[in-house]
XYZ file of C-alpha atoms in Angstrom:
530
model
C 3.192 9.031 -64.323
C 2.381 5.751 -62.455
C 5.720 4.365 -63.461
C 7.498 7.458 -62.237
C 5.823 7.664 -58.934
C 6.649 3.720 -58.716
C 10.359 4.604 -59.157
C 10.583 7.536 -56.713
C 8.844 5.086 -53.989
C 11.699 2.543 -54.345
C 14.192 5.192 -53.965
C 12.455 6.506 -50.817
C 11.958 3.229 -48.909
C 15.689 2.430 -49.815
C 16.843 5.820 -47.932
C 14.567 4.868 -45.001
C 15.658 1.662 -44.768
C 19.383 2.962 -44.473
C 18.077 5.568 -42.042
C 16.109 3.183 -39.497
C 13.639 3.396 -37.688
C 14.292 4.594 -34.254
C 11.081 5.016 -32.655
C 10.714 8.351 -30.254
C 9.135 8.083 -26.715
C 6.066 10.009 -27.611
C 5.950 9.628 -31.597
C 2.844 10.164 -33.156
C 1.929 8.189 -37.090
C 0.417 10.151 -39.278
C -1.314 9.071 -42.813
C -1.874 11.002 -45.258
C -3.290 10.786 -48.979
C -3.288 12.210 -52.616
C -4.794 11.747 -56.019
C -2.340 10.102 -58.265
C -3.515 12.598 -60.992
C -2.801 15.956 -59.223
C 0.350 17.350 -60.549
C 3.818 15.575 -61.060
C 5.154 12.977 -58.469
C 7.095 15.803 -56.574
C 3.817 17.823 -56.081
C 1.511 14.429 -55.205
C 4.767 13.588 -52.635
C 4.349 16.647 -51.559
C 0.761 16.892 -50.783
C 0.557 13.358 -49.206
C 3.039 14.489 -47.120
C 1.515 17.356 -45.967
C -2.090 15.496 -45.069
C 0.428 13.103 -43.503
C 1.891 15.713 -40.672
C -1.665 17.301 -40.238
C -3.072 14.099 -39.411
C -0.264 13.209 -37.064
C -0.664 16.768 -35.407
C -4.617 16.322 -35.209
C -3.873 13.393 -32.993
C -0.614 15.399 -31.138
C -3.099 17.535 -30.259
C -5.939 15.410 -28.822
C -3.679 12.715 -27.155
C -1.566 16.044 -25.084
C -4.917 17.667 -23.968
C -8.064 15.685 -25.165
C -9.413 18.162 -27.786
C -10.645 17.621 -30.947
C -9.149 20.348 -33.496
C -10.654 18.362 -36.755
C -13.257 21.495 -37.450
C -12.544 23.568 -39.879
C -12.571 26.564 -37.168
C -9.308 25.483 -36.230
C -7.332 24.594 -39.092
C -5.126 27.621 -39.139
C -4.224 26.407 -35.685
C -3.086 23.470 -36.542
C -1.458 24.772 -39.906
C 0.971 26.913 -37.102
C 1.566 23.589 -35.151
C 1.987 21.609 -38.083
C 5.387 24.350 -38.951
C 7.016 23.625 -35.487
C 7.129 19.852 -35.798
C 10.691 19.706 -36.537
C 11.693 15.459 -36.430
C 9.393 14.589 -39.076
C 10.387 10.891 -40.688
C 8.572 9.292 -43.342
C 8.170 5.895 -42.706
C 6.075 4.448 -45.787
C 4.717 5.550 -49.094
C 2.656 3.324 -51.667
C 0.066 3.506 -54.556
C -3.108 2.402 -53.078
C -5.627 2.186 -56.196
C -5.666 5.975 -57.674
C -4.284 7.571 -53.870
C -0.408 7.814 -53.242
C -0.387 7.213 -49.654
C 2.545 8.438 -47.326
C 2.692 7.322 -43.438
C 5.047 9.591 -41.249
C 6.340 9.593 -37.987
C 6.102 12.619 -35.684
C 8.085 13.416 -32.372
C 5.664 15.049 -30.289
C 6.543 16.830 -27.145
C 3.559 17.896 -25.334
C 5.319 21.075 -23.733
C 5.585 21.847 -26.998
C 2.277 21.434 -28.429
C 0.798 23.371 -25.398
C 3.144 25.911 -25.763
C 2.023 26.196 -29.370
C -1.733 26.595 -29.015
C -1.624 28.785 -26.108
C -3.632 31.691 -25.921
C -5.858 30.377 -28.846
C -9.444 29.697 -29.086
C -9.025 26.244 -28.652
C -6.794 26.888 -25.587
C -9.948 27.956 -24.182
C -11.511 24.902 -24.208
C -8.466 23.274 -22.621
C -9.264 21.800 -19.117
C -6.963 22.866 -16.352
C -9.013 21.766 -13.817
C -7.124 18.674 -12.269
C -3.935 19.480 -9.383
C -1.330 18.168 -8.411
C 0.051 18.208 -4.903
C 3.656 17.240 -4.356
C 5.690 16.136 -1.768
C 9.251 15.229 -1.723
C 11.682 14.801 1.176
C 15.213 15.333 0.102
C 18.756 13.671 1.844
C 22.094 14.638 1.918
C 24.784 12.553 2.906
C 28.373 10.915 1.750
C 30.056 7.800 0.788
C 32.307 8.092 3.601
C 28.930 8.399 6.137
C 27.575 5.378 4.497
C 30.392 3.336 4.550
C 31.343 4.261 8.264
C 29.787 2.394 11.135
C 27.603 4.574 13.472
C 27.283 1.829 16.009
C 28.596 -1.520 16.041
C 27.738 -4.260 18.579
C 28.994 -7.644 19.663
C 27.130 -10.154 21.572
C 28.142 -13.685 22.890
C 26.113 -16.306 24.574
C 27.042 -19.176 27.078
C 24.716 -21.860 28.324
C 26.429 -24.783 30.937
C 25.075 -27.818 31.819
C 24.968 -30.600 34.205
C 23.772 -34.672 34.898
C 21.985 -36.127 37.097
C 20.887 -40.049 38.127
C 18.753 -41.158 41.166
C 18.306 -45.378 41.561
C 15.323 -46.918 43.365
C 17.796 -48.968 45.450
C 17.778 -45.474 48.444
C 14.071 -44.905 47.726
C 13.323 -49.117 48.419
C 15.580 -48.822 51.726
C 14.049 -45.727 53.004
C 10.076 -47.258 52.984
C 11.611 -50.541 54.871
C 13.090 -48.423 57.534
C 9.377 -46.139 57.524
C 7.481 -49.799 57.842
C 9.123 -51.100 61.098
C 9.109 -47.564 63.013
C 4.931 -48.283 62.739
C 4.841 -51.503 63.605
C 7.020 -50.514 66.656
C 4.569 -47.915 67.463
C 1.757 -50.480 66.741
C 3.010 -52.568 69.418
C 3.612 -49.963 72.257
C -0.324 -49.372 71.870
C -0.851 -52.124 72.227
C 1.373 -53.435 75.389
C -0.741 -49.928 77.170
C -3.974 -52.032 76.269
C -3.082 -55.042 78.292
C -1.646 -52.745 80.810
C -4.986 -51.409 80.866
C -6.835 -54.712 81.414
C -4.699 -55.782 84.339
C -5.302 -52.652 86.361
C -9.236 -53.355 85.749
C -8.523 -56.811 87.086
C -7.180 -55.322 90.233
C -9.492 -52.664 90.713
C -12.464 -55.488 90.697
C -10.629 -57.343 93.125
C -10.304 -54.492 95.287
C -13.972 -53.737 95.030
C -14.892 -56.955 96.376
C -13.122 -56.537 98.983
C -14.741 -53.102 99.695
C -18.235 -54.666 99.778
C -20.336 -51.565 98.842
C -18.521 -50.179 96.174
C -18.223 -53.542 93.813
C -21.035 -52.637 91.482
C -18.913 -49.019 90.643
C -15.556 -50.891 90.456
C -17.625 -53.668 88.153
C -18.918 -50.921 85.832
C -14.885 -49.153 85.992
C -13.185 -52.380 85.196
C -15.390 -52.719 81.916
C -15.080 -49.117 80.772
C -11.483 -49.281 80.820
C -11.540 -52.380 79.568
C -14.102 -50.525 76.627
C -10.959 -48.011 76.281
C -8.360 -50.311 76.025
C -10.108 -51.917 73.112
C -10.590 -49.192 71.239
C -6.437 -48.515 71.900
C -5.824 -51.171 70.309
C -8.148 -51.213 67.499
C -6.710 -47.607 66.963
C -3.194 -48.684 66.562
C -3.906 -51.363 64.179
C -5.931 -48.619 62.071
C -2.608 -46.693 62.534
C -0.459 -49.243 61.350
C -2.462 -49.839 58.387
C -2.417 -46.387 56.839
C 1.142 -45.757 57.424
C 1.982 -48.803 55.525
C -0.359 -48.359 53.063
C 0.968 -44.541 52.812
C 4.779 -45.888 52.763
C 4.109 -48.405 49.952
C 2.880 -45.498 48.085
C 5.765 -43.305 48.605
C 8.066 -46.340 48.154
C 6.635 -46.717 44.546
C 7.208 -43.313 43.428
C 10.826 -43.151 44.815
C 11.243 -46.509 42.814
C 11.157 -44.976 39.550
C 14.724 -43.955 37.671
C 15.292 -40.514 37.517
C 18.304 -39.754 34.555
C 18.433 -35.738 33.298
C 21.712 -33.855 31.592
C 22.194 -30.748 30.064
C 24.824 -29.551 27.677
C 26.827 -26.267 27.009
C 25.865 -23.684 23.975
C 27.326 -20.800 23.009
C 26.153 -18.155 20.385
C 27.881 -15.041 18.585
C 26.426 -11.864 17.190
C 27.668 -9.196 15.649
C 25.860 -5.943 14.458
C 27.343 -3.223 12.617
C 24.571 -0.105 12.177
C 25.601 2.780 9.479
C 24.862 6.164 9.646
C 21.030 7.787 9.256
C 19.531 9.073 6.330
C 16.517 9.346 7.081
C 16.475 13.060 8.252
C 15.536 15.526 4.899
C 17.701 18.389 5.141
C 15.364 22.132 4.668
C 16.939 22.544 1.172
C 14.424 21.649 -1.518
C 16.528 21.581 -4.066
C 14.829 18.882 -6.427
C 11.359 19.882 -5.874
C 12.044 23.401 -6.935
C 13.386 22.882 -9.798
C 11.221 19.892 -10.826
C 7.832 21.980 -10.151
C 9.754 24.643 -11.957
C 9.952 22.448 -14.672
C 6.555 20.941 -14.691
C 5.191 24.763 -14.895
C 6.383 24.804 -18.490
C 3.408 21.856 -19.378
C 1.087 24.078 -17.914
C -0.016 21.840 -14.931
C -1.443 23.480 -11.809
C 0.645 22.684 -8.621
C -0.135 23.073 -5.064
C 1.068 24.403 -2.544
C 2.572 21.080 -0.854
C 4.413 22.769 2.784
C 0.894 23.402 4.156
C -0.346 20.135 3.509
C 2.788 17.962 4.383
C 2.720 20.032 7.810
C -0.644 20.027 8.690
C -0.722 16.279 8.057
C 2.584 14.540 8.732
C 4.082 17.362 10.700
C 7.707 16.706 11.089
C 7.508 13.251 10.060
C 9.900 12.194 7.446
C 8.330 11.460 3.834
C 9.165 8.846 1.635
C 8.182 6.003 -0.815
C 9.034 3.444 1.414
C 7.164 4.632 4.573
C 3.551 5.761 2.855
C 3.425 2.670 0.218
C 3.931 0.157 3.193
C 1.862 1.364 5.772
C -2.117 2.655 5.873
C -1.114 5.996 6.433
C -1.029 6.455 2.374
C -4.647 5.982 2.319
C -5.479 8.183 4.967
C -3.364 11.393 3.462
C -4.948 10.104 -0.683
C -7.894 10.981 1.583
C -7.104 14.266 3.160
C -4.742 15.015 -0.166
C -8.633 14.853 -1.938
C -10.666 16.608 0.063
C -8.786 19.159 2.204
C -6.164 19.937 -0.079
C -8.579 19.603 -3.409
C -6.241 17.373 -5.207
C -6.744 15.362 -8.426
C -3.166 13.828 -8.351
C -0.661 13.122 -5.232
C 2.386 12.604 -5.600
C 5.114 12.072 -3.363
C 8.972 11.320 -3.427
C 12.660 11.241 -2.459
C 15.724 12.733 -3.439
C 19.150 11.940 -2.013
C 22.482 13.539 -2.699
C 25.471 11.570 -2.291
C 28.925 13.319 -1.982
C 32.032 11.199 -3.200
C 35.257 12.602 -3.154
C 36.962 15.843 -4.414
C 38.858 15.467 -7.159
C 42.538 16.228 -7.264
C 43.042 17.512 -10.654
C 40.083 19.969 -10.638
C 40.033 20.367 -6.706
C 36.236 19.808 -7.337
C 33.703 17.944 -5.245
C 31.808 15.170 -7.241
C 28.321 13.797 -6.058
C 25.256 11.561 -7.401
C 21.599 12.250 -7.301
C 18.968 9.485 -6.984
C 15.424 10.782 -7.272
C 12.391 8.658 -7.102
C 8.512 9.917 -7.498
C 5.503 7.977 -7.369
C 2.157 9.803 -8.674
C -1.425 8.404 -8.500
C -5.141 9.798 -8.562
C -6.653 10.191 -5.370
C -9.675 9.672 -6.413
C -9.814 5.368 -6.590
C -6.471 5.270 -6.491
C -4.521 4.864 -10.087
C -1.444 4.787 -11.142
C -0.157 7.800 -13.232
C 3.605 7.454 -13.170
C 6.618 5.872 -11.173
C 10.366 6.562 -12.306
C 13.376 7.307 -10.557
C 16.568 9.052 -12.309
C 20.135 9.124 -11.264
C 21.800 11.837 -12.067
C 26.206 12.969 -11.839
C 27.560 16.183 -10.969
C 30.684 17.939 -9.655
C 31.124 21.553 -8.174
C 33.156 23.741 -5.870
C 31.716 22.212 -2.407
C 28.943 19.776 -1.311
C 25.783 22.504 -1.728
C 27.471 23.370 -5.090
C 27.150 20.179 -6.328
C 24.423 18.982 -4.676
C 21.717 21.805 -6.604
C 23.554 20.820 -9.683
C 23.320 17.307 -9.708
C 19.041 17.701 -8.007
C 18.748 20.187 -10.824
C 19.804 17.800 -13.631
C 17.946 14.815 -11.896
C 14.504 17.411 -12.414
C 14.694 18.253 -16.134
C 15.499 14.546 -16.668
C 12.096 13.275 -14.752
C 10.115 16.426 -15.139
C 9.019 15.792 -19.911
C 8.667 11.906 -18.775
C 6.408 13.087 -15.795
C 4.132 15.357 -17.567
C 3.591 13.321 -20.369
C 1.991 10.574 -18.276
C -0.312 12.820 -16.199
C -1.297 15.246 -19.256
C -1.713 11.674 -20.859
C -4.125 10.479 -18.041
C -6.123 13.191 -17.671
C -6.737 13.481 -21.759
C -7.988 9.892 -21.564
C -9.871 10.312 -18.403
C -10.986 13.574 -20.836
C -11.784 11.998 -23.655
C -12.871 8.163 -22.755
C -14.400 8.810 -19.328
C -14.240 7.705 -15.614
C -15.718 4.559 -13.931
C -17.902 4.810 -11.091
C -19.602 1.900 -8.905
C -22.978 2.585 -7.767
C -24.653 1.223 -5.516
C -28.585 1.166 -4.058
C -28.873 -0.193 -0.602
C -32.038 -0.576 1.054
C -34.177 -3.269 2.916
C -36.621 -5.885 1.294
C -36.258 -3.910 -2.257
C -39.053 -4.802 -4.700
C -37.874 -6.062 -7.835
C -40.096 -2.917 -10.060
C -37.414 -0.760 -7.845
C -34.286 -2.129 -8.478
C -35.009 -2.344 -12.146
C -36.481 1.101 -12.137
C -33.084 1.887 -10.384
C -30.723 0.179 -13.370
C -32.847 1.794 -16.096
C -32.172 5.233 -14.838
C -28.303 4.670 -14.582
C -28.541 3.446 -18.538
C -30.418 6.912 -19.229
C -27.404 8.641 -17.966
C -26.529 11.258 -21.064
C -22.957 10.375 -21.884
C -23.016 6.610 -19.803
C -21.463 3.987 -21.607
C -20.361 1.050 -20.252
C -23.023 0.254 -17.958
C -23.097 -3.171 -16.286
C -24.771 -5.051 -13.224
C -22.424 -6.400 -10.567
C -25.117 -7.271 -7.593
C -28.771 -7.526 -7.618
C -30.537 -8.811 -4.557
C -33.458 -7.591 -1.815
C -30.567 -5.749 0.270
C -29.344 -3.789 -2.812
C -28.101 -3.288 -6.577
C -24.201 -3.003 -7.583
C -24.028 -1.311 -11.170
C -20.455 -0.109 -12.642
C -20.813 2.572 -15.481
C -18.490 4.905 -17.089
C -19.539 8.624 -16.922
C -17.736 11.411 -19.546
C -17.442 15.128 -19.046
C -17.303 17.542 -15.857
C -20.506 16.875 -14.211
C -20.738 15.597 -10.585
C -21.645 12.179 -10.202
C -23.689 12.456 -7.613
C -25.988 15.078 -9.133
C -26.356 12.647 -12.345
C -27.128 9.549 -10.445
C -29.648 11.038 -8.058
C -31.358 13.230 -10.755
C -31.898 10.346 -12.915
C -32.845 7.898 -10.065
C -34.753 10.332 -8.681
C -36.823 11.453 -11.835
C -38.202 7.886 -12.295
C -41.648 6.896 -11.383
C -41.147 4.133 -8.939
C -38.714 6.410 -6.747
C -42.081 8.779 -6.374
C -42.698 9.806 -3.078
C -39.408 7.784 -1.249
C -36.741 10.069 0.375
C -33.356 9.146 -0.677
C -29.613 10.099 0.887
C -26.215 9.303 -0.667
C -22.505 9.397 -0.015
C -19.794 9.592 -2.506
C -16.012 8.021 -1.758
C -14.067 8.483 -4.574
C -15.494 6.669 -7.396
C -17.975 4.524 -5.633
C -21.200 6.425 -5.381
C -24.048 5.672 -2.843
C -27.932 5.712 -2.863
C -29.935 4.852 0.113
C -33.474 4.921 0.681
C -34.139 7.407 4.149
C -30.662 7.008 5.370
C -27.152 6.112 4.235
C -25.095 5.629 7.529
C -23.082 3.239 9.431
C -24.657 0.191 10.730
C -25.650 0.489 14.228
C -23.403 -1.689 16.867
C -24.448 -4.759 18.649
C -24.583 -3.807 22.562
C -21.654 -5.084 24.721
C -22.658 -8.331 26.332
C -22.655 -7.651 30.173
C -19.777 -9.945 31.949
């Protein structure tokens, strides 16, 4: 028997081998094993096989919805799965000690295992919890719009110039001229002064001659003689500052002054094509791609009241959310108003090209483009885009036709990843921060506060990030449906050294928050008075 089953292995790895080994998208590998002793090779084949498939569809099963179908309860279940697998390749078989072991390779659509375990009792413990809300704005335009100018604008520049050169020679000339008109004037004062003095002379005289009045024509003759003193003592004060001031100006004009400028010109020439960035009312993608995603069994919202009570008639699109903060602010809203697990948003534009002569039909391209994440912290489920050709009787014709095909092309790939997601989130948990904040914390607290996040039933992962008087930073991973809140409170809580102490929390996604008396924003300084 052993050198039987030895031949019929070399046989089968010599058909796979000419066969290949294309790998699916979503394949599955299933082992499975039989004694070497039960039956003839066909049968122990056989049987290996068969463990081989119901392994692979025991882990179908739990990676499309995070269930465990290994009891017994359930093996009539999978039994009926097992019979729809259809692309089921053998990839190995060997003699392993007394087991013949055979490793297969399943195709595994997960429309199709939902669809095939629908309505039983271990679609009851199916989760269908999580949402998705969906927005996509959707274009149509043609190559002939974006290929034809909307606006187109030319735009020239000129700049002239000119020289110019100033010597010191006119600036030196100028200050000489300045100088002599004050010593001129200097002199003139001074030619009054002596003026001055010579009527005082003959005013004494004359009071001599008088008799009486010589004492007044005494004290006359020396007052204006006082007066024309200070004349001239004025005019050479006078004389002083103006040259002193010319001298100064004279040095300043004495410097070489040499500036030019020179001539520039510029040209410009923008050419601006036609808008797409108005989404037409016809959501033709959307439609059929929610359509589609119905099939998986994923719960959709409704998507018009949220777009319009949020963005109103704002245009939607990958570009404008992922590079701006406005994507945070509607993950936000998306989570809380609209109850959302999942957001995801996207374009769609149809392009018309031209009608064809033979068929008098139009053709046209769609390009689609979705981006889905959780709101709550933020990851990444899925990003794709798909291209897809058409051709129909007019524009709208085509257009649905090509959106339509774009849809059932995105729509298996899309579901996969977010049934994928939420089966690990399922399955392996969800990571939370949490934090303890607080003022002057005693160390017996903030231990007392770690231990009770360990005692979490179902925490794994548990690890301090911050530990200080102002607070403790702790990231753990938390499994089933329970709030997060209500486990981190009841356990902090519940321990001794919280006795007595009044505690508050906010939750923001996945970062949880315990205060002691008061979780709120920190006050603001006062404004400083000007």
């Amino acid at each position: 028997m052993p050198n039987l089953l030895k031949k019929t292995i070399c046989v089968a790895l010599g058909a796979l081998a000419l066969a290949g080994a294309a790998r699916a998208d979503d394949a599955v590998i299933g082992e499975g094993r039989a004694p070497l002793g039960a039956g003839n090779a066909s049968a122990i084949r056989g049987a290996a096989k068969q463990d081989a498939v119901r392994d692979a569809v025991l882990k179908a099963i739990k990676d499309a919805t995070a269930l465990d179908a290994s009891d017994e309860r359930f093996a009539p279940i999978v039994t009926e799965v097992a019979k729809q697998m259809r692309d089921v390749r053998v990839t190995s078989e060997e003699s392993v000690g007394g087991e013949f072991v055979t490793r297969v390779q399943v195709s595994v659509d997960r429309k199709q295992i939902k669809n095939a375990i629908r309505g039983t009792d271990l679609d009851k413990l199916s989760d269908r919890s999580f949402s998705i809300l969906m927005l996509v704005d959707e274009f149509m335009t043609s190559t002939r719009d974006l290929n034809m100018p909307l606006e187109e604008l030319v735009e020239l520049k000129y700049d002239a110039g000119s020289a110019f050169r100033d010597k010191s020679i006119k600036a030196s000339s100028a200050s000489s001229s300045n100088n002599s008109a004050a010593a001129y004037s200097g002199s003139l004062n001074a030619s009054s002064a002596s003026s001055a003095k010579i009527n005082a002379s003959s005013q004494s005289a004359a009071g001599l001659r008088s008799g009486g009045d010589s004492l007044h024509a005494s004290e006359q003759s020396s007052l204006q003689g006082s007066r024309s003193s200070a004349a001239a003592v004025s005019a050479k004060e006078n004389y002083s500052a103006a040259s002193a001031s010319k001298s100064q100006r004279a040095s300043v004009d004495a410097r070489n002054v040499a500036a030019s400028s020179h001539e520039t010109a510029s040209y410009k020439h923008l050419v601006k094509y036609q808008d797409t960035s108005k989404p037409t009312n016809r959501p033709l993608f959307l439609n059929e791609f929610a359509g589609k995603l119905r099939d998986y069994d994923l719960r959709l919202l409704d998507s018009m009241n949220a777009k319009s009570k949020f963005f109103g008639d704002k245009a939607i699109n990958l570009t404008l959310l992922g590079n701006t903060a406005e994507m945070a602010k509607f993950s936000e809203f998306a989570r809380t108003k609209a109850n959302a697990d999942f957001l995801m948003v996207g374009s769609a534009t149809v392009i018309a090209g031209e009608r064809n002569n033979a068929t008098g039909e139009m053709g046209c391209v769609a390009n689609a483009e979705v981006k889905a994440f959780a709101t709550a912290g933020g990851e990444m489920i899925a990003s794709m885009a798909e291209s897809a050709q058409a051709s129909g009787p007019n524009i709208e014709g085509c257009a649905a036709l090509a959106a339509q095909k774009a849809a059932r092309l995105m729509a298996p790939s899309f579901a996969s990843s977010a049934l994928g997601y939420w089966a690990d989130r399922a399955a392996r948990g969800r990571q939370y921060t949490v934090e303890f904040k607080g003022s002057n914390l005693a160390l017996p607290v903030r231990m007392a506060f770690a231990k009770a996040l360990r005692d979490i039933d179902g925490a794994s992962a548990v690890e301090k990030k911050e530990d200080g008087p102002d607070g403790v930073k702790v990231t753990l991973t938390l499994k089933g449906k329970g709030d997060a809140m209500e486990q981190v409170y009841g356990a902090v809580s519940s321990q001794p050294a919280f006795s007595g102490k009044n505690l508050d929390g906010t939750v923001e996604g996945e970062l949880v928050t315990l205060c002691l008396d008061k979780c709120g924003a920190p006050a603001k300084a006062p404004a400083k008075k000007k």
